[in-house]
PDB file of C-alpha atoms and ligand atoms in Angstrom:
ATOM      1  CA  MET H   1       0.000   0.000   0.000  1.00  0.00           C
ATOM      2  CA  LEU H   2       1.302   3.393  -1.026  1.00  0.00           C
ATOM      3  CA  VAL H   3       0.726   6.481   1.138  1.00  0.00           C
ATOM      4  CA  VAL H   4       0.849   9.795  -0.745  1.00  0.00           C
ATOM      5  CA  ARG H   5       0.360  13.335   0.492  1.00  0.00           C
ATOM      6  CA  THR H   6       0.474  15.464  -2.670  1.00  0.00           C
ATOM      7  CA  ILE H   7      -1.864  15.621  -5.672  1.00  0.00           C
ATOM      8  CA  ALA H   8       1.066  15.034  -8.074  1.00  0.00           C
ATOM      9  CA  GLU H   9       2.120  11.869  -6.201  1.00  0.00           C
ATOM     10  CA  LEU H  10      -1.495  10.685  -6.146  1.00  0.00           C
ATOM     11  CA  ARG H  11      -1.910  11.080  -9.918  1.00  0.00           C
ATOM     12  CA  THR H  12       1.384   9.293 -10.636  1.00  0.00           C
ATOM     13  CA  ALA H  13       0.523   6.459  -8.241  1.00  0.00           C
ATOM     14  CA  ILE H  14      -2.899   5.913  -9.864  1.00  0.00           C
ATOM     15  CA  GLN H  15      -1.415   5.972 -13.376  1.00  0.00           C
ATOM     16  CA  GLU H  16       1.297   3.489 -12.403  1.00  0.00           C
ATOM     17  CA  ASN H  17      -1.189   1.143 -10.761  1.00  0.00           C
ATOM     18  CA  LYS H  18      -3.565   1.345 -13.732  1.00  0.00           C
ATOM     19  CA  SER H  19      -0.849   0.648 -16.298  1.00  0.00           C
ATOM     20  CA  LYS H  20       0.008  -2.644 -14.577  1.00  0.00           C
ATOM     21  CA  GLN H  21      -3.163  -4.112 -16.107  1.00  0.00           C
ATOM     22  CA  GLU H  22      -4.652  -3.791 -19.570  1.00  0.00           C
ATOM     23  CA  LYS H  23      -8.130  -2.900 -18.348  1.00  0.00           C
ATOM     24  CA  SER H  24      -8.463  -1.495 -14.897  1.00  0.00           C
ATOM     25  CA  THR H  25     -11.078   0.405 -12.922  1.00  0.00           C
ATOM     26  CA  VAL H  26     -10.430   2.713  -9.993  1.00  0.00           C
ATOM     27  CA  GLY H  27     -12.592   2.363  -6.866  1.00  0.00           C
ATOM     28  CA  PHE H  28     -12.509   5.314  -4.478  1.00  0.00           C
ATOM     29  CA  VAL H  29     -13.498   5.663  -0.811  1.00  0.00           C
ATOM     30  CA  PRO H  30     -13.421   9.290   0.417  1.00  0.00           C
ATOM     31  CA  THR H  31     -13.343   9.588   4.220  1.00  0.00           C
ATOM     32  CA  MET H  32     -12.448  11.928   7.052  1.00  0.00           C
ATOM     33  CA  GLY H  33     -10.494   9.188   8.837  1.00  0.00           C
ATOM     34  CA  TYR H  34     -10.884   7.664  12.296  1.00  0.00           C
ATOM     35  CA  LEU H  35     -11.974   4.641  10.332  1.00  0.00           C
ATOM     36  CA  HIS H  36     -14.354   2.020  11.684  1.00  0.00           C
ATOM     37  CA  GLU H  37     -16.021  -1.148  10.378  1.00  0.00           C
ATOM     38  CA  GLY H  38     -18.437   0.966   8.301  1.00  0.00           C
ATOM     39  CA  HIS H  39     -15.487   2.423   6.380  1.00  0.00           C
ATOM     40  CA  ALA H  40     -13.888  -1.035   6.282  1.00  0.00           C
ATOM     41  CA  SER H  41     -16.947  -2.410   4.465  1.00  0.00           C
ATOM     42  CA  LEU H  42     -16.571   0.344   1.820  1.00  0.00           C
ATOM     43  CA  MET H  43     -12.819  -0.253   1.465  1.00  0.00           C
ATOM     44  CA  ARG H  44     -13.204  -4.035   1.119  1.00  0.00           C
ATOM     45  CA  ARG H  45     -15.831  -3.542  -1.549  1.00  0.00           C
ATOM     46  CA  ALA H  46     -13.741  -0.983  -3.459  1.00  0.00           C
ATOM     47  CA  ALA H  47     -10.766  -3.347  -3.332  1.00  0.00           C
ATOM     48  CA  ALA H  48     -12.830  -6.368  -4.414  1.00  0.00           C
ATOM     49  CA  GLU H  49     -14.650  -4.662  -7.299  1.00  0.00           C
ATOM     50  CA  ASN H  50     -11.749  -2.698  -8.850  1.00  0.00           C
ATOM     51  CA  GLU H  51      -8.169  -3.354  -9.909  1.00  0.00           C
ATOM     52  CA  VAL H  52      -7.030  -0.116  -8.226  1.00  0.00           C
ATOM     53  CA  SER H  53      -8.474   1.055  -4.905  1.00  0.00           C
ATOM     54  CA  VAL H  54      -7.900   4.508  -3.443  1.00  0.00           C
ATOM     55  CA  LEU H  55      -8.774   5.793   0.034  1.00  0.00           C
ATOM     56  CA  SER H  56      -8.635   9.467   0.956  1.00  0.00           C
ATOM     57  CA  ILE H  57      -8.404  10.690   4.535  1.00  0.00           C
ATOM     58  CA  PHE H  58      -9.055  14.396   4.869  1.00  0.00           C
ATOM     59  CA  VAL H  59     -10.930  16.246   7.614  1.00  0.00           C
ATOM     60  CA  ASN H  60     -12.489  18.826   5.340  1.00  0.00           C
ATOM     61  CA  PRO H  61     -12.681  22.175   7.186  1.00  0.00           C
ATOM     62  CA  ILE H  62     -15.177  23.756   4.774  1.00  0.00           C
ATOM     63  CA  GLN H  63     -17.943  21.296   5.675  1.00  0.00           C
ATOM     64  CA  PHE H  64     -17.838  22.226   9.381  1.00  0.00           C
ATOM     65  CA  GLY H  65     -19.802  25.179  10.767  1.00  0.00           C
ATOM     66  CA  PRO H  66     -18.144  27.712  13.126  1.00  0.00           C
ATOM     67  CA  ASN H  67     -19.502  26.000  16.274  1.00  0.00           C
ATOM     68  CA  GLU H  68     -18.987  22.434  15.132  1.00  0.00           C
ATOM     69  CA  ASP H  69     -16.404  19.815  16.105  1.00  0.00           C
ATOM     70  CA  LEU H  70     -13.634  20.476  13.514  1.00  0.00           C
ATOM     71  CA  ASP H  71     -10.948  20.996  16.174  1.00  0.00           C
ATOM     72  CA  ARG H  72     -11.842  17.967  18.229  1.00  0.00           C
ATOM     73  CA  TYR H  73     -12.719  15.662  15.296  1.00  0.00           C
ATOM     74  CA  PRO H  74     -11.016  12.362  16.245  1.00  0.00           C
ATOM     75  CA  ARG H  75      -7.870  11.391  14.311  1.00  0.00           C
ATOM     76  CA  ASP H  76      -5.598   8.317  14.364  1.00  0.00           C
ATOM     77  CA  GLU H  77      -3.467   8.069  11.237  1.00  0.00           C
ATOM     78  CA  GLN H  78      -1.502   4.950  12.186  1.00  0.00           C
ATOM     79  CA  ARG H  79      -4.607   2.942  13.064  1.00  0.00           C
ATOM     80  CA  ASP H  80      -6.356   4.143   9.869  1.00  0.00           C
ATOM     81  CA  LEU H  81      -3.406   3.074   7.699  1.00  0.00           C
ATOM     82  CA  ALA H  82      -3.286  -0.374   9.320  1.00  0.00           C
ATOM     83  CA  LEU H  83      -7.025  -0.882   8.706  1.00  0.00           C
ATOM     84  CA  ALA H  84      -6.763   0.355   5.097  1.00  0.00           C
ATOM     85  CA  GLU H  85      -3.917  -2.071   4.396  1.00  0.00           C
ATOM     86  CA  ASN H  86      -5.883  -4.890   5.961  1.00  0.00           C
ATOM     87  CA  CYS H  87      -8.836  -4.092   3.675  1.00  0.00           C
ATOM     88  CA  GLY H  88      -6.678  -4.318   0.539  1.00  0.00           C
ATOM     89  CA  ILE H  89      -6.448  -0.603  -0.346  1.00  0.00           C
ATOM     90  CA  ASP H  90      -3.682   0.164  -2.879  1.00  0.00           C
ATOM     91  CA  ILE H  91      -3.242   3.930  -2.428  1.00  0.00           C
ATOM     92  CA  VAL H  92      -4.021   6.202   0.526  1.00  0.00           C
ATOM     93  CA  PHE H  93      -4.212   9.940  -0.149  1.00  0.00           C
ATOM     94  CA  LEU H  94      -3.556  11.994   2.996  1.00  0.00           C
ATOM     95  CA  PRO H  95      -3.471  15.637   1.896  1.00  0.00           C
ATOM     96  CA  SER H  96      -2.936  18.614   4.201  1.00  0.00           C
ATOM     97  CA  VAL H  97      -5.423  21.503   4.345  1.00  0.00           C
ATOM     98  CA  GLU H  98      -2.848  23.614   2.432  1.00  0.00           C
ATOM     99  CA  MET H  99      -2.646  20.960  -0.309  1.00  0.00           C
ATOM    100  CA  MET H 100      -6.436  20.889  -0.742  1.00  0.00           C
ATOM    101  CA  TYR H 101      -7.030  24.629  -0.266  1.00  0.00           C
ATOM    102  CA  PRO H 102      -3.838  26.567  -1.114  1.00  0.00           C
ATOM    103  CA  GLN H 103      -5.925  29.729  -1.107  1.00  0.00           C
ATOM    104  CA  GLU H 104      -9.467  30.661  -0.104  1.00  0.00           C
ATOM    105  CA  THR H 105     -11.912  28.689  -2.266  1.00  0.00           C
ATOM    106  CA  LYS H 106     -13.579  30.943  -4.816  1.00  0.00           C
ATOM    107  CA  THR H 107     -15.305  28.100  -6.650  1.00  0.00           C
ATOM    108  CA  LYS H 108     -18.001  26.109  -4.908  1.00  0.00           C
ATOM    109  CA  VAL H 109     -20.171  23.225  -6.035  1.00  0.00           C
ATOM    110  CA  VAL H 110     -23.679  23.749  -4.679  1.00  0.00           C
ATOM    111  CA  VAL H 111     -26.619  21.370  -5.034  1.00  0.00           C
ATOM    112  CA  ALA H 112     -29.747  23.471  -4.488  1.00  0.00           C
ATOM    113  CA  GLN H 113     -32.977  22.581  -2.616  1.00  0.00           C
ATOM    114  CA  MET H 114     -32.009  19.091  -1.461  1.00  0.00           C
ATOM    115  CA  THR H 115     -29.404  20.592   0.865  1.00  0.00           C
ATOM    116  CA  ALA H 116     -31.784  22.942   2.700  1.00  0.00           C
ATOM    117  CA  SER H 117     -33.706  20.278   4.666  1.00  0.00           C
ATOM    118  CA  LEU H 118     -32.779  17.525   7.153  1.00  0.00           C
ATOM    119  CA  CYS H 119     -29.107  17.980   8.179  1.00  0.00           C
ATOM    120  CA  GLY H 120     -28.800  21.001   5.865  1.00  0.00           C
ATOM    121  CA  ALA H 121     -31.341  22.936   7.962  1.00  0.00           C
ATOM    122  CA  SER H 122     -29.184  22.930  11.094  1.00  0.00           C
ATOM    123  CA  ARG H 123     -25.816  22.828   9.285  1.00  0.00           C
ATOM    124  CA  PRO H 124     -25.951  25.680   6.756  1.00  0.00           C
ATOM    125  CA  GLY H 125     -23.175  25.381   4.165  1.00  0.00           C
ATOM    126  CA  HIS H 126     -22.299  21.829   5.243  1.00  0.00           C
ATOM    127  CA  PHE H 127     -23.334  20.162   1.988  1.00  0.00           C
ATOM    128  CA  ASP H 128     -21.659  22.892  -0.115  1.00  0.00           C
ATOM    129  CA  GLY H 129     -18.443  21.906   1.673  1.00  0.00           C
ATOM    130  CA  VAL H 130     -19.101  18.218   0.980  1.00  0.00           C
ATOM    131  CA  THR H 131     -19.971  18.626  -2.719  1.00  0.00           C
ATOM    132  CA  THR H 132     -17.022  20.983  -3.249  1.00  0.00           C
ATOM    133  CA  VAL H 133     -14.435  18.679  -1.667  1.00  0.00           C
ATOM    134  CA  VAL H 134     -15.887  15.529  -3.262  1.00  0.00           C
ATOM    135  CA  SER H 135     -15.791  17.164  -6.732  1.00  0.00           C
ATOM    136  CA  LYS H 136     -12.165  18.177  -6.112  1.00  0.00           C
ATOM    137  CA  LEU H 137     -11.310  14.644  -5.006  1.00  0.00           C
ATOM    138  CA  PHE H 138     -13.142  13.165  -8.016  1.00  0.00           C
ATOM    139  CA  HIS H 139     -11.050  15.377 -10.308  1.00  0.00           C
ATOM    140  CA  MET H 140      -7.859  14.261  -8.599  1.00  0.00           C
ATOM    141  CA  VAL H 141      -8.624  10.526  -8.409  1.00  0.00           C
ATOM    142  CA  GLN H 142     -10.847  10.168 -11.516  1.00  0.00           C
ATOM    143  CA  PRO H 143     -12.538   7.079 -10.101  1.00  0.00           C
ATOM    144  CA  ASP H 144     -14.834   4.732 -12.021  1.00  0.00           C
ATOM    145  CA  ARG H 145     -16.735   3.953  -8.809  1.00  0.00           C
ATOM    146  CA  ALA H 146     -17.020   5.819  -5.504  1.00  0.00           C
ATOM    147  CA  TYR H 147     -18.319   4.155  -2.346  1.00  0.00           C
ATOM    148  CA  PHE H 148     -20.435   5.940   0.299  1.00  0.00           C
ATOM    149  CA  GLY H 149     -22.239   4.671   3.387  1.00  0.00           C
ATOM    150  CA  MET H 150     -26.015   4.987   3.563  1.00  0.00           C
ATOM    151  CA  LYS H 151     -25.831   6.262   7.148  1.00  0.00           C
ATOM    152  CA  ASP H 152     -25.373   9.639   5.468  1.00  0.00           C
ATOM    153  CA  ALA H 153     -28.373   9.051   3.185  1.00  0.00           C
ATOM    154  CA  GLN H 154     -28.827  12.753   2.438  1.00  0.00           C
ATOM    155  CA  GLN H 155     -25.158  12.990   1.447  1.00  0.00           C
ATOM    156  CA  VAL H 156     -25.640  10.033  -0.931  1.00  0.00           C
ATOM    157  CA  ALA H 157     -28.741  11.655  -2.515  1.00  0.00           C
ATOM    158  CA  VAL H 158     -27.025  15.047  -2.864  1.00  0.00           C
ATOM    159  CA  LEU H 159     -23.857  13.545  -4.386  1.00  0.00           C
ATOM    160  CA  GLN H 160     -25.932  11.433  -6.795  1.00  0.00           C
ATOM    161  CA  GLN H 161     -27.657  14.626  -7.927  1.00  0.00           C
ATOM    162  CA  MET H 162     -24.300  16.385  -8.351  1.00  0.00           C
ATOM    163  CA  VAL H 163     -22.886  13.522 -10.432  1.00  0.00           C
ATOM    164  CA  TYR H 164     -26.015  13.500 -12.590  1.00  0.00           C
ATOM    165  CA  ASP H 165     -26.264  17.290 -13.041  1.00  0.00           C
ATOM    166  CA  LEU H 166     -22.559  17.712 -13.834  1.00  0.00           C
ATOM    167  CA  ASN H 167     -22.308  14.596 -16.049  1.00  0.00           C
ATOM    168  CA  MET H 168     -19.467  13.213 -13.962  1.00  0.00           C
ATOM    169  CA  SER H 169     -18.353   9.821 -15.227  1.00  0.00           C
ATOM    170  CA  VAL H 170     -18.306   8.059 -11.894  1.00  0.00           C
ATOM    171  CA  GLU H 171     -20.742   5.490 -10.537  1.00  0.00           C
ATOM    172  CA  LEU H 172     -21.787   6.169  -6.940  1.00  0.00           C
ATOM    173  CA  VAL H 173     -22.165   2.962  -4.976  1.00  0.00           C
ATOM    174  CA  PRO H 174     -24.344   3.373  -1.849  1.00  0.00           C
ATOM    175  CA  CYS H 175     -23.426   0.765   0.783  1.00  0.00           C
ATOM    176  CA  PRO H 176     -25.535  -0.513   3.719  1.00  0.00           C
ATOM    177  CA  ILE H 177     -25.261   1.001   7.210  1.00  0.00           C
ATOM    178  CA  VAL H 178     -22.974  -1.026   9.486  1.00  0.00           C
ATOM    179  CA  ARG H 179     -24.160  -1.328  13.093  1.00  0.00           C
ATOM    180  CA  GLU H 180     -22.783  -2.439  16.455  1.00  0.00           C
ATOM    181  CA  GLU H 181     -24.263  -5.713  17.682  1.00  0.00           C
ATOM    182  CA  ASP H 182     -26.831  -3.795  19.753  1.00  0.00           C
ATOM    183  CA  GLY H 183     -27.944  -1.732  16.732  1.00  0.00           C
ATOM    184  CA  LEU H 184     -26.065   1.582  17.139  1.00  0.00           C
ATOM    185  CA  ALA H 185     -24.994   2.797  13.681  1.00  0.00           C
ATOM    186  CA  LEU H 186     -21.201   3.070  13.480  1.00  0.00           C
ATOM    187  CA  SER H 187     -19.888   6.633  13.432  1.00  0.00           C
ATOM    188  CA  SER H 188     -16.515   8.217  14.151  1.00  0.00           C
ATOM    189  CA  ARG H 189     -18.435  10.506  16.543  1.00  0.00           C
ATOM    190  CA  ASN H 190     -19.625   7.602  18.767  1.00  0.00           C
ATOM    191  CA  VAL H 191     -16.361   7.997  20.752  1.00  0.00           C
ATOM    192  CA  TYR H 192     -17.693  11.289  22.156  1.00  0.00           C
ATOM    193  CA  LEU H 193     -20.583   9.528  23.958  1.00  0.00           C
ATOM    194  CA  SER H 194     -20.471   8.968  27.722  1.00  0.00           C
ATOM    195  CA  GLU H 195     -21.500   5.542  29.016  1.00  0.00           C
ATOM    196  CA  ASP H 196     -25.054   6.743  29.773  1.00  0.00           C
ATOM    197  CA  GLU H 197     -25.372   8.531  26.436  1.00  0.00           C
ATOM    198  CA  ARG H 198     -24.087   5.449  24.590  1.00  0.00           C
ATOM    199  CA  ALA H 199     -26.736   3.303  26.308  1.00  0.00           C
ATOM    200  CA  GLN H 200     -29.565   5.745  25.568  1.00  0.00           C
ATOM    201  CA  ALA H 201     -28.402   6.333  21.962  1.00  0.00           C
ATOM    202  CA  LEU H 202     -29.921   2.950  21.135  1.00  0.00           C
ATOM    203  CA  VAL H 203     -33.319   4.679  20.875  1.00  0.00           C
ATOM    204  CA  LEU H 204     -32.371   5.761  17.337  1.00  0.00           C
ATOM    205  CA  SER H 205     -31.961   2.272  15.877  1.00  0.00           C
ATOM    206  CA  GLN H 206     -34.703   0.843  18.102  1.00  0.00           C
ATOM    207  CA  SER H 207     -37.275   3.379  16.912  1.00  0.00           C
ATOM    208  CA  LEU H 208     -36.344   2.671  13.268  1.00  0.00           C
ATOM    209  CA  GLN H 209     -36.654  -1.049  13.956  1.00  0.00           C
ATOM    210  CA  LEU H 210     -40.113  -0.519  15.476  1.00  0.00           C
ATOM    211  CA  VAL H 211     -41.323   1.183  12.272  1.00  0.00           C
ATOM    212  CA  GLN H 212     -41.478  -2.228  10.614  1.00  0.00           C
ATOM    213  CA  GLU H 213     -43.673  -3.606  13.436  1.00  0.00           C
ATOM    214  CA  TRP H 214     -45.972  -0.561  13.494  1.00  0.00           C
ATOM    215  CA  LEU H 215     -46.473  -0.724   9.732  1.00  0.00           C
ATOM    216  CA  ALA H 216     -47.140  -4.467   9.834  1.00  0.00           C
ATOM    217  CA  VAL H 217     -50.030  -3.846  12.265  1.00  0.00           C
ATOM    218  CA  GLU H 218     -51.219  -0.575  10.712  1.00  0.00           C
ATOM    219  CA  PRO H 219     -50.023  -0.228   7.085  1.00  0.00           C
ATOM    220  CA  VAL H 220     -52.123   2.935   6.522  1.00  0.00           C
ATOM    221  CA  LEU H 221     -50.213   4.867   9.198  1.00  0.00           C
ATOM    222  CA  THR H 222     -49.659   8.394   7.878  1.00  0.00           C
ATOM    223  CA  THR H 223     -46.347  10.213   7.539  1.00  0.00           C
ATOM    224  CA  ALA H 224     -47.231  12.474  10.483  1.00  0.00           C
ATOM    225  CA  ALA H 225     -48.396   9.601  12.712  1.00  0.00           C
ATOM    226  CA  LEU H 226     -45.254   7.615  11.988  1.00  0.00           C
ATOM    227  CA  ALA H 227     -42.980  10.583  12.745  1.00  0.00           C
ATOM    228  CA  ASP H 228     -44.954  11.226  15.978  1.00  0.00           C
ATOM    229  CA  ARG H 229     -44.530   7.653  17.177  1.00  0.00           C
ATOM    230  CA  ILE H 230     -40.784   7.835  16.557  1.00  0.00           C
ATOM    231  CA  ARG H 231     -40.566  11.167  18.436  1.00  0.00           C
ATOM    232  CA  THR H 232     -42.518   9.750  21.385  1.00  0.00           C
ATOM    233  CA  TYR H 233     -40.256   6.701  21.507  1.00  0.00           C
ATOM    234  CA  ILE H 234     -37.050   8.766  21.390  1.00  0.00           C
ATOM    235  CA  ASN H 235     -38.365  11.259  23.949  1.00  0.00           C
ATOM    236  CA  GLY H 236     -38.663   8.324  26.362  1.00  0.00           C
ATOM    237  CA  SER H 237     -34.900   8.622  26.694  1.00  0.00           C
ATOM    238  CA  PRO H 238     -34.134  11.565  29.036  1.00  0.00           C
ATOM    239  CA  LEU H 239     -30.719  12.382  27.510  1.00  0.00           C
ATOM    240  CA  ALA H 240     -32.024  12.531  23.924  1.00  0.00           C
ATOM    241  CA  GLU H 241     -32.732  15.894  22.331  1.00  0.00           C
ATOM    242  CA  ILE H 242     -34.387  15.486  18.933  1.00  0.00           C
ATOM    243  CA  GLU H 243     -33.136  17.748  16.148  1.00  0.00           C
ATOM    244  CA  TYR H 244     -35.361  16.230  13.495  1.00  0.00           C
ATOM    245  CA  VAL H 245     -37.461  13.210  12.612  1.00  0.00           C
ATOM    246  CA  GLU H 246     -38.352  13.401   8.914  1.00  0.00           C
ATOM    247  CA  VAL H 247     -40.187  11.110   6.516  1.00  0.00           C
ATOM    248  CA  VAL H 248     -39.313  12.067   2.919  1.00  0.00           C
ATOM    249  CA  ALA H 249     -39.235  10.593  -0.586  1.00  0.00           C
ATOM    250  CA  PHE H 250     -35.863   9.127  -1.573  1.00  0.00           C
ATOM    251  CA  PRO H 251     -33.686  10.073  -3.373  1.00  0.00           C
ATOM    252  CA  SER H 252     -35.499  13.358  -4.154  1.00  0.00           C
ATOM    253  CA  LEU H 253     -35.758  14.209  -0.405  1.00  0.00           C
ATOM    254  CA  GLN H 254     -39.119  15.859  -1.173  1.00  0.00           C
ATOM    255  CA  PRO H 255     -41.361  16.045   1.918  1.00  0.00           C
ATOM    256  CA  LEU H 256     -44.450  13.807   1.927  1.00  0.00           C
ATOM    257  CA  ALA H 257     -47.820  15.274   2.921  1.00  0.00           C
ATOM    258  CA  ALA H 258     -48.572  14.794   6.638  1.00  0.00           C
ATOM    259  CA  SER H 259     -51.744  12.837   5.818  1.00  0.00           C
ATOM    260  CA  PHE H 260     -50.041  10.571   3.272  1.00  0.00           C
ATOM    261  CA  PRO H 261     -50.681   6.890   4.172  1.00  0.00           C
ATOM    262  CA  MET H 262     -47.483   4.852   4.122  1.00  0.00           C
ATOM    263  CA  SER H 263     -49.327   1.976   2.401  1.00  0.00           C
ATOM    264  CA  GLU H 264     -49.592   4.151  -0.716  1.00  0.00           C
ATOM    265  CA  ARG H 265     -45.960   5.055  -1.156  1.00  0.00           C
ATOM    266  CA  ASN H 266     -44.956   4.761  -4.783  1.00  0.00           C
ATOM    267  CA  THR H 267     -41.362   5.866  -4.224  1.00  0.00           C
ATOM    268  CA  ASP H 268     -38.794   4.719  -1.706  1.00  0.00           C
ATOM    269  CA  VAL H 269     -39.255   6.557   1.577  1.00  0.00           C
ATOM    270  CA  LEU H 270     -36.450   7.676   3.870  1.00  0.00           C
ATOM    271  CA  ILE H 271     -37.070   7.939   7.600  1.00  0.00           C
ATOM    272  CA  ALA H 272     -34.214  10.106   8.850  1.00  0.00           C
ATOM    273  CA  LEU H 273     -33.315  11.090  12.417  1.00  0.00           C
ATOM    274  CA  ALA H 274     -30.866  13.496  14.013  1.00  0.00           C
ATOM    275  CA  VAL H 275     -30.681  13.410  17.799  1.00  0.00           C
ATOM    276  CA  ARG H 276     -28.295  15.095  20.218  1.00  0.00           C
ATOM    277  CA  PHE H 277     -26.885  13.452  23.329  1.00  0.00           C
ATOM    278  CA  GLY H 278     -25.097  16.220  25.207  1.00  0.00           C
ATOM    279  CA  THR H 279     -22.743  17.784  22.662  1.00  0.00           C
ATOM    280  CA  THR H 280     -22.808  14.764  20.353  1.00  0.00           C
ATOM    281  CA  ARG H 281     -25.104  14.791  17.348  1.00  0.00           C
ATOM    282  CA  LEU H 282     -26.044  11.366  15.989  1.00  0.00           C
ATOM    283  CA  ILE H 283     -27.903  10.520  12.786  1.00  0.00           C
ATOM    284  CA  ASP H 284     -29.538   7.313  11.624  1.00  0.00           C
ATOM    285  CA  ASN H 285     -32.102   6.325   9.017  1.00  0.00           C
ATOM    286  CA  ARG H 286     -34.119   3.570   7.447  1.00  0.00           C
ATOM    287  CA  LEU H 287     -35.136   3.258   3.817  1.00  0.00           C
ATOM    288  CA  LEU H 288     -38.575   1.764   3.075  1.00  0.00           C
ATOM    289  CA  GLN H 289     -39.004   0.372  -0.427  1.00  0.00           C
ATOM    290  CA  ALA H 290     -41.869   1.624  -2.577  1.00  0.00           C
ATOM    291  CA  VAL H 291     -44.922  -0.626  -2.324  1.00  0.00           C
ATOM    292  CA  GLN H 292     -46.546   0.244  -5.639  1.00  0.00           C
TER     293      GLN H 292
HETATM  294  O1  PAF O 301     -18.804  11.308   4.710  1.00  0.00           O
HETATM  295  C1  PAF O 301     -17.696  11.852   4.926  1.00  0.00           C
HETATM  296  O2  PAF O 301     -16.843  11.323   5.643  1.00  0.00           O
HETATM  297  C2  PAF O 301     -17.402  13.196   4.301  1.00  0.00           C
HETATM  298  O3  PAF O 301     -18.547  13.986   4.233  1.00  0.00           O
HETATM  299  C3  PAF O 301     -16.740  13.083   2.923  1.00  0.00           C
HETATM  300  C4  PAF O 301     -17.656  12.436   1.895  1.00  0.00           C
HETATM  301  C5  PAF O 301     -15.456  12.283   3.030  1.00  0.00           C
HETATM  302  C6  PAF O 301     -16.389  14.481   2.404  1.00  0.00           C
HETATM  303  O4  PAF O 301     -15.498  15.132   3.243  1.00  0.00           O
END
């Protein structure tokens, strides 16, 4: 596994790896590091499905708001490199902030509308930072496939829209959420949770699990009723502070009418949650397939 820190080294390394085989595809996993099993599942898949696999580790400052956790975002380069090697990654790109942003960014990639709701509502500018850095990374790596976890379902939908609108020749591969044995979705931010918060954080996955049971008993449950039940369940946990519980069409992220019965959904439906435990903000979601 090759570790590179400059864009020039990255491009040379990819070219050299590609030229070893007559026909080769590049699989790319962009991350902010502090890798866990969720990232490992993306890396293994990128390595298995492509001749050349590239991982980037870059804590992207422009996707953090002024009062967010940029400074305390967890980092562990040595552990990340060991995991990447174990997953079969060929090239790791570890750029500095100066390498990615040698001067103030004057060009931004902005996906409109879809970035104003859900996480975009409480994190203004966040998705502009994500789409800008991912486009830059796509230009540097020129991947055939890029792998993203569905825990960030809105990010997947927004990036799919960007790739479509800008005719980028990369296939986005959404990958399933990886969970702890007790159901908590893996996240680099889980390390911030105290013991009590970690225990109570299970209400996210539990409430999403219950959706299936509620709909089995009452398939005509409306969007509003479903969201209310989830809120009531999560509010049963004293440390949980709900930021949002949303039921929207996927991948358009268009809101569904409050009175819309779930039994009539003719698109996939995303149930998305953001809940704070102390200073830690957790997200989770469940995708329901269209029934008609
Ligand atoms: O999902 C993430 O870790 C980040 O948003 C990404 C896609 C690596 C962009 O910085």
